[in-house]
mmCIF file of C-alpha atoms in Angstrom:
data_model
loop_
_atom_site.group_PDB
_atom_site.id
_atom_site.type_symbol
_atom_site.label_atom_id
_atom_site.label_comp_id
_atom_site.label_asym_id
_atom_site.label_seq_id
_atom_site.Cartn_x
_atom_site.Cartn_y
_atom_site.Cartn_z
ATOM 1 C CA MET F 1 -16.687 14.022 -1.205
ATOM 2 C CA SER F 2 -12.921 14.091 -0.906
ATOM 3 C CA ARG F 3 -10.594 14.774 -3.803
ATOM 4 C CA PHE F 4 -9.460 11.114 -3.712
ATOM 5 C CA GLU F 5 -13.049 9.886 -4.020
ATOM 6 C CA GLN F 6 -13.734 12.263 -6.911
ATOM 7 C CA ALA F 7 -10.638 11.006 -8.769
ATOM 8 C CA ALA F 8 -11.660 7.389 -8.162
ATOM 9 C CA ASP F 9 -15.177 8.077 -9.473
ATOM 10 C CA ALA F 10 -13.899 9.806 -12.620
ATOM 11 C CA ALA F 11 -11.491 6.947 -13.323
ATOM 12 C CA TRP F 12 -13.920 4.105 -12.638
ATOM 13 C CA THR F 13 -15.620 3.964 -16.062
ATOM 14 C CA PRO F 14 -12.486 3.793 -18.237
ATOM 15 C CA MET F 15 -10.971 1.285 -15.786
ATOM 16 C CA PHE F 16 -14.138 -0.810 -16.052
ATOM 17 C CA VAL F 17 -14.060 -0.715 -19.859
ATOM 18 C CA ALA F 18 -10.364 -1.709 -19.822
ATOM 19 C CA TRP F 19 -11.227 -4.612 -17.510
ATOM 20 C CA ILE F 20 -14.080 -5.688 -19.815
ATOM 21 C CA MET F 21 -11.686 -5.581 -22.785
ATOM 22 C CA ALA F 22 -9.148 -7.744 -20.932
ATOM 23 C CA LEU F 23 -11.900 -10.138 -19.819
ATOM 24 C CA VAL F 24 -13.387 -10.507 -23.304
ATOM 25 C CA SER F 25 -9.912 -10.996 -24.812
ATOM 26 C CA THR F 26 -9.071 -13.634 -22.224
ATOM 27 C CA LEU F 27 -12.360 -15.484 -22.678
ATOM 28 C CA ALA F 28 -11.987 -15.357 -26.465
ATOM 29 C CA ALA F 29 -8.453 -16.780 -26.275
ATOM 30 C CA LEU F 30 -9.653 -19.543 -23.959
ATOM 31 C CA PHE F 31 -12.609 -20.282 -26.253
ATOM 32 C CA ILE F 32 -10.363 -20.572 -29.288
ATOM 33 C CA GLY F 33 -7.936 -22.819 -27.447
ATOM 34 C CA GLU F 34 -10.203 -24.954 -25.280
ATOM 35 C CA VAL F 35 -13.498 -25.125 -27.178
ATOM 36 C CA MET F 36 -12.303 -24.832 -30.766
ATOM 37 C CA GLY F 37 -9.179 -26.864 -30.009
ATOM 38 C CA GLN F 38 -6.803 -24.491 -31.787
ATOM 39 C CA LEU F 39 -3.507 -24.212 -29.962
ATOM 40 C CA PRO F 40 -1.845 -20.789 -30.022
ATOM 41 C CA CYS F 41 1.518 -20.143 -31.642
ATOM 42 C CA ASP F 42 4.507 -19.071 -29.532
ATOM 43 C CA LEU F 43 3.885 -15.347 -29.887
ATOM 44 C CA CYS F 44 0.197 -15.808 -29.098
ATOM 45 C CA TRP F 45 1.221 -17.584 -25.880
ATOM 46 C CA HIS F 46 3.425 -14.659 -24.937
ATOM 47 C CA GLN F 47 0.578 -12.226 -25.517
ATOM 48 C CA ARG F 48 -1.653 -14.320 -23.258
ATOM 49 C CA VAL F 49 0.963 -14.043 -20.506
ATOM 50 C CA PHE F 50 0.339 -10.295 -20.430
ATOM 51 C CA MET F 51 -3.433 -10.269 -21.103
ATOM 52 C CA PHE F 52 -4.653 -12.910 -18.646
ATOM 53 C CA PRO F 53 -3.288 -11.291 -15.433
ATOM 54 C CA MET F 54 -4.819 -7.950 -16.383
ATOM 55 C CA VAL F 55 -8.258 -9.409 -15.674
ATOM 56 C CA ALA F 56 -7.270 -9.949 -12.040
ATOM 57 C CA VAL F 57 -5.192 -6.778 -11.652
ATOM 58 C CA LEU F 58 -7.814 -4.435 -13.101
ATOM 59 C CA GLY F 59 -10.649 -6.340 -11.425
ATOM 60 C CA ILE F 60 -9.082 -5.920 -7.998
ATOM 61 C CA ALA F 61 -8.475 -2.222 -8.700
ATOM 62 C CA LEU F 62 -12.154 -1.857 -9.586
ATOM 63 C CA LEU F 63 -13.345 -3.694 -6.477
ATOM 64 C CA ARG F 64 -11.178 -1.484 -4.309
ATOM 65 C CA SER F 65 -12.085 1.676 -6.257
ATOM 66 C CA ASP F 66 -8.348 2.144 -6.674
ATOM 67 C CA ALA F 67 -7.747 4.689 -9.408
ATOM 68 C CA GLY F 68 -4.041 3.885 -9.081
ATOM 69 C CA GLY F 69 -4.692 0.461 -10.596
ATOM 70 C CA TRP F 70 -3.569 1.861 -13.948
ATOM 71 C CA LEU F 71 -0.032 1.738 -12.565
ATOM 72 C CA TYR F 72 -0.162 -2.057 -12.384
ATOM 73 C CA GLY F 73 -2.111 -2.690 -15.576
ATOM 74 C CA LEU F 74 -0.206 -0.351 -17.871
ATOM 75 C CA PRO F 75 3.139 -2.227 -17.808
ATOM 76 C CA LEU F 76 1.346 -5.507 -18.580
ATOM 77 C CA ALA F 77 -0.547 -3.887 -21.439
ATOM 78 C CA ALA F 78 2.566 -2.165 -22.801
ATOM 79 C CA LEU F 79 4.624 -5.368 -22.807
ATOM 80 C CA GLY F 80 1.749 -7.275 -24.399
ATOM 81 C CA TRP F 81 1.425 -4.527 -27.001
ATOM 82 C CA LEU F 82 5.116 -4.844 -27.898
ATOM 83 C CA VAL F 83 4.766 -8.601 -28.431
ATOM 84 C CA ALA F 84 1.553 -8.095 -30.427
ATOM 85 C CA ALA F 85 3.160 -5.383 -32.565
ATOM 86 C CA PHE F 86 6.137 -7.639 -33.315
ATOM 87 C CA HIS F 87 3.753 -10.492 -34.097
ATOM 88 C CA ASN F 88 1.841 -8.303 -36.563
ATOM 89 C CA LEU F 89 5.038 -7.153 -38.246
ATOM 90 C CA LEU F 90 5.935 -10.795 -38.792
ATOM 91 C CA TYR F 91 2.395 -11.842 -39.724
ATOM 92 C CA PHE F 92 2.020 -9.176 -42.412
ATOM 93 C CA GLU F 93 5.617 -9.834 -43.582
ATOM 94 C CA ILE F 94 6.692 -6.244 -42.948
ATOM 95 C CA ILE F 95 9.919 -7.429 -41.372
ATOM 96 C CA PRO F 96 11.845 -10.505 -42.431
ATOM 97 C CA THR F 97 12.416 -13.083 -39.784
ATOM 98 C CA ALA F 98 14.822 -15.862 -39.023
ATOM 99 C CA ILE F 99 12.251 -17.354 -36.648
ATOM 100 C CA LYS F 100 8.811 -18.432 -37.670
ATOM 101 C CA PRO F 101 6.444 -17.901 -34.772
ATOM 102 C CA CYS F 102 3.740 -19.831 -36.572
ATOM 103 C CA GLY F 103 6.041 -22.152 -38.507
ATOM 104 C CA GLU F 104 6.292 -25.137 -36.183
ATOM 105 C CA GLY F 105 3.269 -26.530 -34.456
ATOM 106 C CA PRO F 106 0.100 -24.453 -34.425
ATOM 107 C CA SER F 107 -0.270 -21.575 -36.840
ATOM 108 C CA CYS F 108 -2.255 -18.381 -36.492
ATOM 109 C CA SER F 109 -1.979 -17.671 -40.202
ATOM 110 C CA GLY F 110 -4.644 -20.140 -41.329
ATOM 111 C CA ASP F 111 -8.146 -19.265 -42.479
ATOM 112 C CA GLY F 112 -9.595 -20.685 -39.262
ATOM 113 C CA MET F 113 -7.731 -18.078 -37.229
ATOM 114 C CA THR F 114 -9.586 -15.051 -38.516
ATOM 115 C CA VAL F 115 -12.711 -13.302 -37.340
ATOM 116 C CA LEU F 116 -15.366 -12.483 -39.925
ATOM 117 C CA GLY F 117 -13.212 -14.281 -42.471
ATOM 118 C CA SER F 118 -10.653 -11.524 -42.843
ATOM 119 C CA VAL F 119 -9.473 -10.048 -39.507
ATOM 120 C CA PRO F 120 -6.499 -12.077 -38.198
ATOM 121 C CA LEU F 121 -6.188 -12.836 -34.496
ATOM 122 C CA PRO F 122 -2.792 -11.102 -34.142
ATOM 123 C CA LEU F 123 -4.416 -7.873 -35.330
ATOM 124 C CA LEU F 124 -7.254 -8.283 -32.817
ATOM 125 C CA SER F 125 -4.731 -8.783 -30.045
ATOM 126 C CA LEU F 126 -2.876 -5.610 -31.019
ATOM 127 C CA ALA F 127 -6.168 -3.698 -31.091
ATOM 128 C CA ALA F 128 -7.150 -5.006 -27.647
ATOM 129 C CA PHE F 129 -3.827 -4.009 -26.090
ATOM 130 C CA THR F 130 -4.017 -0.597 -27.788
ATOM 131 C CA ILE F 131 -7.507 0.075 -26.436
ATOM 132 C CA ILE F 132 -6.522 -1.041 -22.935
ATOM 133 C CA ILE F 133 -3.454 1.220 -22.979
ATOM 134 C CA ALA F 134 -5.533 4.204 -24.137
ATOM 135 C CA LEU F 135 -8.117 3.581 -21.417
ATOM 136 C CA LEU F 136 -5.483 3.207 -18.700
ATOM 137 C CA LEU F 137 -3.874 6.462 -19.805
ATOM 138 C CA ILE F 138 -7.295 8.113 -19.442
ATOM 139 C CA VAL F 139 -7.531 6.632 -15.933
ATOM 140 C CA ARG F 140 -4.082 8.043 -15.169
ATOM 141 C CA ARG F 141 -5.052 11.499 -16.366
ATOM 142 C CA ARG F 142 -8.350 11.498 -14.481
ATOM 143 C CA SER F 143 -6.833 10.203 -11.265
ATOM 144 C CA SER F 144 -4.042 12.777 -11.143
ATOM 145 C CA PRO F 145 -4.669 15.581 -8.639
#
């Protein structure tokens, strides 16, 4: 087995888990929007822009056994994380804001937008991006010669 194949094998599991996380997050967002009929706020839309393509990017990397797929997924996850972090700072009123991401139109601050009655969706999004970033950094470390 070549060194490249060994690196790809070592990186496959964390890449797969990152892909599963992106897939579950995407399906959950689609379920909330399409089945439950709850439209996302502006910042939730922006987070979707970074989460949804990761399903394809990481999936293709897995199909090709490309350990270098972290290079394409990490920028998407990092940008999504920044939006999610900002959203949480606004949601938990840690920073004051002149804009209200959930003020006009749909709101993610209602009781219907929590999981288990107390975990808000913006916090779940931040957790998902954080986990994906950690997993892709593991892939990076394992795929380095």
